[in-house]
Amino acid sequence: MTLPSHTEPRSWDVLVAGGGTAGAIAGIAAARAGARVLVVEAQGSLGGTGTNAWVTPLMRNVSAGRNLNRGLTDELKARMHARGDGATDPGGNDNWFNPEGMKFVLEEMLLESGGEVLYHTHVVQPLVEEERITALVVHNKGGLQALHAGVFIDSTGDADVAVGAGVPFHAGDEEGIHQAMSLRFTLAGVDTERLCAFLNAHGQGQTSADFLHFWMVWGKRSTLEPLFREAVAAGVLEERDGDYFQGFSVPGRPGEISFNCPRIRADLNDGANPWHLSAAQTDGRAAIDRLTAFCRRYLEGCESAFIGTVAPMVGVRETRRIVGEYTLTLEDILDCRRFEDSICRNHYPVDIHSVKAGAHLLHEREGKAPYFAPDAFHEIPYRSIVPQGVANLLVPGRAASSTFEAQSAIRVQQNCHTMGEAAGIAAAWAAREHGGRVRCVDVAALQSEMRRLGGNV
C-alpha cells in the first residue's frame, strides 16, 4: 500500500514526539538551551498524564522531607501556584494542582522559550538510515508528512518512535501482563465541608476541606470498606470497583473532587493495544456511573454531586520499555544505587497496580532494604534514556530502560519531568555540537548545567 505524502520544507534541531509529562518539559529545556524545537502532540494541549489523563496531584518524591525533583519542576509548580492552580497543604506538600491550569502554564513556558508545538498530530513511523533517524512521518489534517530534525526525543510514553526505529523493548511483566489502566474523572457540586466531617467521623483523617484525600482498596484495612461491601451487596457497585478507589481535592476548583479510579477491567491492560485502549474508555465510563451513584448514596456531602470531568485520555501506567544502554533494576532501587551519569533521583516506592487476582496493589513503604530509610534515594542514569541501536534518539519518561518492577517506581510525573529536562538539554547539545549523536554528550557537563538551573543531580 502506497499513500500520498509530502515533506515539510522546514527542519528543526530537536523534534519531540509527544508533548506529555516528559515531552513538554523536554521541549522547554531544549528550546531554552538554544535549539530550534518542535513538539508534536496528539491531543490539543501539553501535559499528557497530568492534564489530559487528569492525574492529580503529583505523587510526592522526597528524601529527608525534601523534594528530589527540582529545576523546571519547581518553576512549573511556582507558576501554577501564582495563578491559583497549585497549592501547598499544611504538611508542606506542594504537589496539589489543577490539570486545566497546567495546560496553560506548560504551553506558555514552551512558547516563551521559543519552541513550537504542532497539536492534533499523530506519530506514524520514523525514517531510519544507518542507525540514524532522518525524519518522523506524522499524520494530521494535512495528511502524511515527513518532519526532519537532527535529534529526536520519544516521549510518546509507549516508545512508539523507538520501536518503529527497531529499538529492542520489553512490555509487561514476565507473563506480558501490564499494570492496570484507569479512567479518571471528577465529581463537582460536592459540599466539601460536610464530606470532610464525614470522612473524619469514618476514620479517614482529614486536616482541611481544601486538601481532601480518601481511599479504599479491598483488604488494605480502609475504614470505608464496610460501605463498599454494603454497596456491592445492594448492586450499586461491582466487586471490582473496590479494587482501587481514591479521591483528592483540586486547587482552583472548589466543590470538586478528582478520582484516581475507576480501574479498567483486568483483561484490558495493554495501553499500546488500540482495541484495549478503546474498550477502556467504554468500560471506564460505565464504572464512573457506578462510582458516582455510590458517592451520592453513601458519602455525605456528595448527594447532589454530578460528573464534572471525564479525562479525555486513559491513564496508562506501563506499556513498552526500551532496552537502553543501561537497564535499571529493582535491586538498583532497593540498594540505593548511584551512577556517575545520574540525571534524576528517586525515592518513590515500587508501586504496582496489578490486574492479577489477589494482588490489587503492591505498594511497599516499609522494609529492611536501604531504600526504606527516610533519607534514601536511588539514581537514574543517562544511559537508561539512550536506546540501543539508534544514534540520535532519547527516550525519557515511563518508557525508559528499566525492568517491570523498577519502572513502577520511576514512572511518576516528577521523575518524568526531570528525565525530560535532561533529555531536552542533551538533545540540544547533541544537535549543536555532535551531529545529533546523543552518546557524545558530556554527561558531567549536563549534570553541572542541570544544577545551575536548580536541578538536584
PDB file of N, CA, C and O in Angstrom, residues 17-18 20 22 42-43 49 122-123 153-165 167-172 178 181 269-274 277 313-323 395-400 407 416:
ATOM      1  N   ALA A  17       8.540  13.981  20.070  1.00  0.00           N
ATOM      2  CA  ALA A  17       7.326  13.245  19.729  1.00  0.00           C
ATOM      3  C   ALA A  17       6.542  12.967  21.001  1.00  0.00           C
ATOM      4  O   ALA A  17       6.935  12.134  21.814  1.00  0.00           O
ATOM      5  N   GLY A  18       5.464  13.699  21.199  1.00  0.00           N
ATOM      6  CA  GLY A  18       4.660  13.559  22.411  1.00  0.00           C
ATOM      7  C   GLY A  18       4.929  14.697  23.371  1.00  0.00           C
ATOM      8  O   GLY A  18       6.015  14.774  23.944  1.00  0.00           O
ATOM      9  N   GLY A  20       3.732  15.266  26.326  1.00  0.00           N
ATOM     10  CA  GLY A  20       3.165  14.899  27.615  1.00  0.00           C
ATOM     11  C   GLY A  20       4.045  15.283  28.780  1.00  0.00           C
ATOM     12  O   GLY A  20       4.745  16.301  28.757  1.00  0.00           O
ATOM     13  N   ALA A  22       6.880  14.081  30.179  1.00  0.00           N
ATOM     14  CA  ALA A  22       8.309  14.242  29.887  1.00  0.00           C
ATOM     15  C   ALA A  22       8.529  15.141  28.685  1.00  0.00           C
ATOM     16  O   ALA A  22       9.451  15.961  28.665  1.00  0.00           O
ATOM     17  N   ALA A  42      -0.480  14.616  20.049  1.00  0.00           N
ATOM     18  CA  ALA A  42      -1.712  14.047  19.515  1.00  0.00           C
ATOM     19  C   ALA A  42      -2.958  14.763  20.020  1.00  0.00           C
ATOM     20  O   ALA A  42      -3.967  14.841  19.317  1.00  0.00           O
ATOM     21  N   GLN A  43      -2.903  15.274  21.249  1.00  0.00           N
ATOM     22  CA  GLN A  43      -4.050  15.967  21.827  1.00  0.00           C
ATOM     23  C   GLN A  43      -3.986  17.455  21.483  1.00  0.00           C
ATOM     24  O   GLN A  43      -3.131  17.891  20.718  1.00  0.00           O
ATOM     25  N   THR A  49      -0.245  12.931  30.869  1.00  0.00           N
ATOM     26  CA  THR A  49      -0.829  12.288  32.040  1.00  0.00           C
ATOM     27  C   THR A  49      -1.378  13.304  33.026  1.00  0.00           C
ATOM     28  O   THR A  49      -2.455  13.116  33.591  1.00  0.00           O
ATOM     29  N   HIS A 122      -0.356  12.862  14.916  1.00  0.00           N
ATOM     30  CA  HIS A 122      -0.016  11.531  15.413  1.00  0.00           C
ATOM     31  C   HIS A 122       1.260  10.998  14.757  1.00  0.00           C
ATOM     32  O   HIS A 122       1.465  11.172  13.549  1.00  0.00           O
ATOM     33  N   VAL A 123       2.073  10.340  15.552  1.00  0.00           N
ATOM     34  CA  VAL A 123       3.270   9.669  15.049  1.00  0.00           C
ATOM     35  C   VAL A 123       2.855   8.471  14.183  1.00  0.00           C
ATOM     36  O   VAL A 123       1.975   7.694  14.558  1.00  0.00           O
ATOM     37  N   ILE A 153      13.369  13.109  20.299  1.00  0.00           N
ATOM     38  CA  ILE A 153      13.054  12.675  21.662  1.00  0.00           C
ATOM     39  C   ILE A 153      11.723  11.953  21.602  1.00  0.00           C
ATOM     40  O   ILE A 153      10.702  12.533  21.203  1.00  0.00           O
ATOM     41  N   ASP A 154      11.720  10.691  21.978  1.00  0.00           N
ATOM     42  CA  ASP A 154      10.499   9.890  22.004  1.00  0.00           C
ATOM     43  C   ASP A 154       9.903   9.980  23.401  1.00  0.00           C
ATOM     44  O   ASP A 154      10.330   9.302  24.329  1.00  0.00           O
ATOM     45  N   SER A 155       8.903  10.831  23.545  1.00  0.00           N
ATOM     46  CA  SER A 155       8.196  10.929  24.819  1.00  0.00           C
ATOM     47  C   SER A 155       6.723  10.584  24.615  1.00  0.00           C
ATOM     48  O   SER A 155       5.837  11.163  25.233  1.00  0.00           O
ATOM     49  N   THR A 156       6.489   9.618  23.724  1.00  0.00           N
ATOM     50  CA  THR A 156       5.132   9.134  23.495  1.00  0.00           C
ATOM     51  C   THR A 156       4.607   8.340  24.687  1.00  0.00           C
ATOM     52  O   THR A 156       3.406   8.095  24.778  1.00  0.00           O
ATOM     53  N   GLY A 157       5.487   7.917  25.584  1.00  0.00           N
ATOM     54  CA  GLY A 157       5.090   7.086  26.712  1.00  0.00           C
ATOM     55  C   GLY A 157       5.077   5.608  26.383  1.00  0.00           C
ATOM     56  O   GLY A 157       5.225   4.767  27.261  1.00  0.00           O
ATOM     57  N   ASP A 158       4.876   5.294  25.112  1.00  0.00           N
ATOM     58  CA  ASP A 158       4.802   3.912  24.662  1.00  0.00           C
ATOM     59  C   ASP A 158       5.979   3.537  23.761  1.00  0.00           C
ATOM     60  O   ASP A 158       5.955   2.482  23.130  1.00  0.00           O
ATOM     61  N   ALA A 159       6.979   4.415  23.678  1.00  0.00           N
ATOM     62  CA  ALA A 159       8.167   4.174  22.852  1.00  0.00           C
ATOM     63  C   ALA A 159       7.809   3.953  21.392  1.00  0.00           C
ATOM     64  O   ALA A 159       8.443   3.162  20.684  1.00  0.00           O
ATOM     65  N   ASP A 160       6.805   4.670  20.892  1.00  0.00           N
ATOM     66  CA  ASP A 160       6.344   4.463  19.524  1.00  0.00           C
ATOM     67  C   ASP A 160       7.443   4.724  18.498  1.00  0.00           C
ATOM     68  O   ASP A 160       7.600   3.968  17.534  1.00  0.00           O
ATOM     69  N   VAL A 161       8.188   5.811  18.684  1.00  0.00           N
ATOM     70  CA  VAL A 161       9.246   6.149  17.734  1.00  0.00           C
ATOM     71  C   VAL A 161      10.384   5.134  17.834  1.00  0.00           C
ATOM     72  O   VAL A 161      10.884   4.640  16.831  1.00  0.00           O
ATOM     73  N   ALA A 162      10.788   4.835  19.065  1.00  0.00           N
ATOM     74  CA  ALA A 162      11.891   3.904  19.274  1.00  0.00           C
ATOM     75  C   ALA A 162      11.585   2.536  18.681  1.00  0.00           C
ATOM     76  O   ALA A 162      12.414   1.943  17.971  1.00  0.00           O
ATOM     77  N   VAL A 163      10.402   2.022  18.947  1.00  0.00           N
ATOM     78  CA  VAL A 163      10.031   0.706  18.425  1.00  0.00           C
ATOM     79  C   VAL A 163       9.982   0.743  16.901  1.00  0.00           C
ATOM     80  O   VAL A 163      10.452  -0.185  16.224  1.00  0.00           O
ATOM     81  N   GLY A 164       9.452   1.833  16.345  1.00  0.00           N
ATOM     82  CA  GLY A 164       9.409   1.968  14.894  1.00  0.00           C
ATOM     83  C   GLY A 164      10.792   2.021  14.268  1.00  0.00           C
ATOM     84  O   GLY A 164      10.969   1.651  13.103  1.00  0.00           O
ATOM     85  N   ALA A 165      11.776   2.492  15.060  1.00  0.00           N
ATOM     86  CA  ALA A 165      13.153   2.578  14.567  1.00  0.00           C
ATOM     87  C   ALA A 165      13.930   1.287  14.799  1.00  0.00           C
ATOM     88  O   ALA A 165      15.121   1.216  14.486  1.00  0.00           O
ATOM     89  N   VAL A 167      14.349  -0.307  17.854  1.00  0.00           N
ATOM     90  CA  VAL A 167      14.942  -0.453  19.185  1.00  0.00           C
ATOM     91  C   VAL A 167      14.306  -1.656  19.886  1.00  0.00           C
ATOM     92  O   VAL A 167      13.076  -1.783  19.910  1.00  0.00           O
ATOM     93  N   PRO A 168      15.096  -2.539  20.494  1.00  0.00           N
ATOM     94  CA  PRO A 168      14.505  -3.648  21.251  1.00  0.00           C
ATOM     95  C   PRO A 168      13.763  -3.118  22.474  1.00  0.00           C
ATOM     96  O   PRO A 168      14.109  -2.061  23.010  1.00  0.00           O
ATOM     97  N   PHE A 169      12.752  -3.870  22.910  1.00  0.00           N
ATOM     98  CA  PHE A 169      11.954  -3.399  24.045  1.00  0.00           C
ATOM     99  C   PHE A 169      11.348  -4.578  24.794  1.00  0.00           C
ATOM    100  O   PHE A 169      11.290  -5.701  24.298  1.00  0.00           O
ATOM    101  N   HIS A 170      10.891  -4.287  26.011  1.00  0.00           N
ATOM    102  CA  HIS A 170      10.119  -5.233  26.811  1.00  0.00           C
ATOM    103  C   HIS A 170       8.759  -4.612  27.083  1.00  0.00           C
ATOM    104  O   HIS A 170       8.603  -3.384  27.010  1.00  0.00           O
ATOM    105  N   ALA A 171       7.779  -5.440  27.410  1.00  0.00           N
ATOM    106  CA  ALA A 171       6.445  -4.936  27.718  1.00  0.00           C
ATOM    107  C   ALA A 171       5.786  -5.844  28.740  1.00  0.00           C
ATOM    108  O   ALA A 171       5.749  -7.063  28.567  1.00  0.00           O
ATOM    109  N   GLY A 172       5.291  -5.239  29.828  1.00  0.00           N
ATOM    110  CA  GLY A 172       4.623  -6.019  30.858  1.00  0.00           C
ATOM    111  C   GLY A 172       5.594  -6.763  31.747  1.00  0.00           C
ATOM    112  O   GLY A 172       6.815  -6.578  31.700  1.00  0.00           O
ATOM    113  N   HIS A 178       0.391  -6.262  31.932  1.00  0.00           N
ATOM    114  CA  HIS A 178       0.711  -4.882  32.276  1.00  0.00           C
ATOM    115  C   HIS A 178       0.016  -4.451  33.560  1.00  0.00           C
ATOM    116  O   HIS A 178      -0.891  -5.116  34.053  1.00  0.00           O
ATOM    117  N   MET A 181      -4.900  -0.067  33.948  1.00  0.00           N
ATOM    118  CA  MET A 181      -5.172   1.277  33.461  1.00  0.00           C
ATOM    119  C   MET A 181      -6.335   1.869  34.252  1.00  0.00           C
ATOM    120  O   MET A 181      -7.087   1.148  34.925  1.00  0.00           O
ATOM    121  N   ASN A 269      -5.513  -4.482  29.672  1.00  0.00           N
ATOM    122  CA  ASN A 269      -4.388  -3.916  30.422  1.00  0.00           C
ATOM    123  C   ASN A 269      -3.242  -3.423  29.558  1.00  0.00           C
ATOM    124  O   ASN A 269      -2.255  -2.915  30.092  1.00  0.00           O
ATOM    125  N   ASP A 270      -3.376  -3.511  28.229  1.00  0.00           N
ATOM    126  CA  ASP A 270      -2.278  -3.102  27.345  1.00  0.00           C
ATOM    127  C   ASP A 270      -2.620  -1.773  26.676  1.00  0.00           C
ATOM    128  O   ASP A 270      -3.383  -1.716  25.714  1.00  0.00           O
ATOM    129  N   GLY A 271      -2.041  -0.694  27.179  1.00  0.00           N
ATOM    130  CA  GLY A 271      -2.304   0.626  26.637  1.00  0.00           C
ATOM    131  C   GLY A 271      -1.700   0.871  25.270  1.00  0.00           C
ATOM    132  O   GLY A 271      -1.952   1.916  24.657  1.00  0.00           O
ATOM    133  N   ALA A 272      -0.887  -0.054  24.766  1.00  0.00           N
ATOM    134  CA  ALA A 272      -0.353   0.052  23.411  1.00  0.00           C
ATOM    135  C   ALA A 272      -1.168  -0.777  22.420  1.00  0.00           C
ATOM    136  O   ALA A 272      -0.827  -0.848  21.239  1.00  0.00           O
ATOM    137  N   ASN A 273      -2.233  -1.405  22.901  1.00  0.00           N
ATOM    138  CA  ASN A 273      -3.145  -2.166  22.050  1.00  0.00           C
ATOM    139  C   ASN A 273      -4.366  -1.280  21.773  1.00  0.00           C
ATOM    140  O   ASN A 273      -5.098  -0.940  22.698  1.00  0.00           O
ATOM    141  N   PRO A 274      -4.601  -0.881  20.533  1.00  0.00           N
ATOM    142  CA  PRO A 274      -5.695   0.064  20.263  1.00  0.00           C
ATOM    143  C   PRO A 274      -7.063  -0.455  20.667  1.00  0.00           C
ATOM    144  O   PRO A 274      -7.940   0.324  21.054  1.00  0.00           O
ATOM    145  N   LEU A 277      -7.308  -0.059  24.402  1.00  0.00           N
ATOM    146  CA  LEU A 277      -7.412   1.356  24.744  1.00  0.00           C
ATOM    147  C   LEU A 277      -8.817   1.883  24.472  1.00  0.00           C
ATOM    148  O   LEU A 277      -9.379   2.635  25.275  1.00  0.00           O
ATOM    149  N   MET A 313      -8.196  11.196  28.080  1.00  0.00           N
ATOM    150  CA  MET A 313      -7.148  10.217  27.787  1.00  0.00           C
ATOM    151  C   MET A 313      -7.119   9.174  28.894  1.00  0.00           C
ATOM    152  O   MET A 313      -7.177   9.517  30.077  1.00  0.00           O
ATOM    153  N   VAL A 314      -7.059   7.911  28.540  1.00  0.00           N
ATOM    154  CA  VAL A 314      -6.954   6.842  29.532  1.00  0.00           C
ATOM    155  C   VAL A 314      -5.633   6.969  30.279  1.00  0.00           C
ATOM    156  O   VAL A 314      -4.593   7.269  29.684  1.00  0.00           O
ATOM    157  N   GLY A 315      -5.658   6.742  31.563  1.00  0.00           N
ATOM    158  CA  GLY A 315      -4.443   6.758  32.362  1.00  0.00           C
ATOM    159  C   GLY A 315      -3.708   5.429  32.229  1.00  0.00           C
ATOM    160  O   GLY A 315      -4.195   4.391  32.691  1.00  0.00           O
ATOM    161  N   VAL A 316      -2.541   5.468  31.596  1.00  0.00           N
ATOM    162  CA  VAL A 316      -1.756   4.252  31.330  1.00  0.00           C
ATOM    163  C   VAL A 316      -0.502   4.304  32.182  1.00  0.00           C
ATOM    164  O   VAL A 316       0.272   5.259  32.096  1.00  0.00           O
ATOM    165  N   ARG A 317      -0.279   3.278  32.980  1.00  0.00           N
ATOM    166  CA  ARG A 317       0.882   3.260  33.875  1.00  0.00           C
ATOM    167  C   ARG A 317       2.121   2.662  33.225  1.00  0.00           C
ATOM    168  O   ARG A 317       3.239   3.066  33.533  1.00  0.00           O
ATOM    169  N   GLU A 318       1.923   1.699  32.346  1.00  0.00           N
ATOM    170  CA  GLU A 318       3.102   0.995  31.799  1.00  0.00           C
ATOM    171  C   GLU A 318       2.715   0.248  30.544  1.00  0.00           C
ATOM    172  O   GLU A 318       1.679  -0.422  30.506  1.00  0.00           O
ATOM    173  N   THR A 319       3.528   0.405  29.488  1.00  0.00           N
ATOM    174  CA  THR A 319       3.378  -0.422  28.281  1.00  0.00           C
ATOM    175  C   THR A 319       4.768  -0.921  27.872  1.00  0.00           C
ATOM    176  O   THR A 319       5.343  -1.777  28.524  1.00  0.00           O
ATOM    177  N   ARG A 320       5.333  -0.317  26.822  1.00  0.00           N
ATOM    178  CA  ARG A 320       6.652  -0.747  26.345  1.00  0.00           C
ATOM    179  C   ARG A 320       7.754  -0.026  27.114  1.00  0.00           C
ATOM    180  O   ARG A 320       7.615   1.135  27.484  1.00  0.00           O
ATOM    181  N   ARG A 321       8.853  -0.726  27.305  1.00  0.00           N
ATOM    182  CA  ARG A 321      10.049  -0.147  27.924  1.00  0.00           C
ATOM    183  C   ARG A 321      11.237  -0.479  27.019  1.00  0.00           C
ATOM    184  O   ARG A 321      11.481  -1.644  26.710  1.00  0.00           O
ATOM    185  N   ILE A 322      11.965   0.541  26.598  1.00  0.00           N
ATOM    186  CA  ILE A 322      13.088   0.305  25.698  1.00  0.00           C
ATOM    187  C   ILE A 322      14.187  -0.499  26.392  1.00  0.00           C
ATOM    188  O   ILE A 322      14.286  -0.515  27.625  1.00  0.00           O
ATOM    189  N   VAL A 323      15.012  -1.126  25.585  1.00  0.00           N
ATOM    190  CA  VAL A 323      16.287  -1.667  26.059  1.00  0.00           C
ATOM    191  C   VAL A 323      17.329  -0.603  25.745  1.00  0.00           C
ATOM    192  O   VAL A 323      17.622  -0.315  24.588  1.00  0.00           O
ATOM    193  N   VAL A 395      14.898   8.630  24.995  1.00  0.00           N
ATOM    194  CA  VAL A 395      13.569   8.166  25.400  1.00  0.00           C
ATOM    195  C   VAL A 395      13.393   8.393  26.908  1.00  0.00           C
ATOM    196  O   VAL A 395      13.586   7.478  27.716  1.00  0.00           O
ATOM    197  N   PRO A 396      13.039   9.607  27.324  1.00  0.00           N
ATOM    198  CA  PRO A 396      12.774   9.857  28.744  1.00  0.00           C
ATOM    199  C   PRO A 396      11.339   9.483  29.115  1.00  0.00           C
ATOM    200  O   PRO A 396      10.482   9.333  28.245  1.00  0.00           O
ATOM    201  N   GLY A 397      11.101   9.323  30.426  1.00  0.00           N
ATOM    202  CA  GLY A 397       9.738   9.065  30.882  1.00  0.00           C
ATOM    203  C   GLY A 397       9.493   7.609  31.208  1.00  0.00           C
ATOM    204  O   GLY A 397      10.418   6.835  31.461  1.00  0.00           O
ATOM    205  N   ARG A 398       8.214   7.213  31.170  1.00  0.00           N
ATOM    206  CA  ARG A 398       7.863   5.876  31.652  1.00  0.00           C
ATOM    207  C   ARG A 398       8.324   4.755  30.726  1.00  0.00           C
ATOM    208  O   ARG A 398       8.272   3.584  31.115  1.00  0.00           O
ATOM    209  N   ALA A 399       8.778   5.091  29.515  1.00  0.00           N
ATOM    210  CA  ALA A 399       9.297   4.060  28.603  1.00  0.00           C
ATOM    211  C   ALA A 399      10.807   3.917  28.695  1.00  0.00           C
ATOM    212  O   ALA A 399      11.408   3.179  27.911  1.00  0.00           O
ATOM    213  N   ALA A 400      11.439   4.582  29.666  1.00  0.00           N
ATOM    214  CA  ALA A 400      12.893   4.470  29.832  1.00  0.00           C
ATOM    215  C   ALA A 400      13.285   3.026  30.133  1.00  0.00           C
ATOM    216  O   ALA A 400      12.463   2.201  30.537  1.00  0.00           O
ATOM    217  N   GLN A 407      10.320   0.111  36.823  1.00  0.00           N
ATOM    218  CA  GLN A 407       9.519   1.121  36.133  1.00  0.00           C
ATOM    219  C   GLN A 407       8.386   1.615  37.010  1.00  0.00           C
ATOM    220  O   GLN A 407       7.998   2.792  36.945  1.00  0.00           O
ATOM    221  N   CYS A 416       9.448  11.951  35.475  1.00  0.00           N
ATOM    222  CA  CYS A 416       9.363  12.168  34.029  1.00  0.00           C
ATOM    223  C   CYS A 416       9.769  13.594  33.681  1.00  0.00           C
ATOM    224  O   CYS A 416      10.433  13.830  32.663  1.00  0.00           O
TER     225      CYS A 416
END
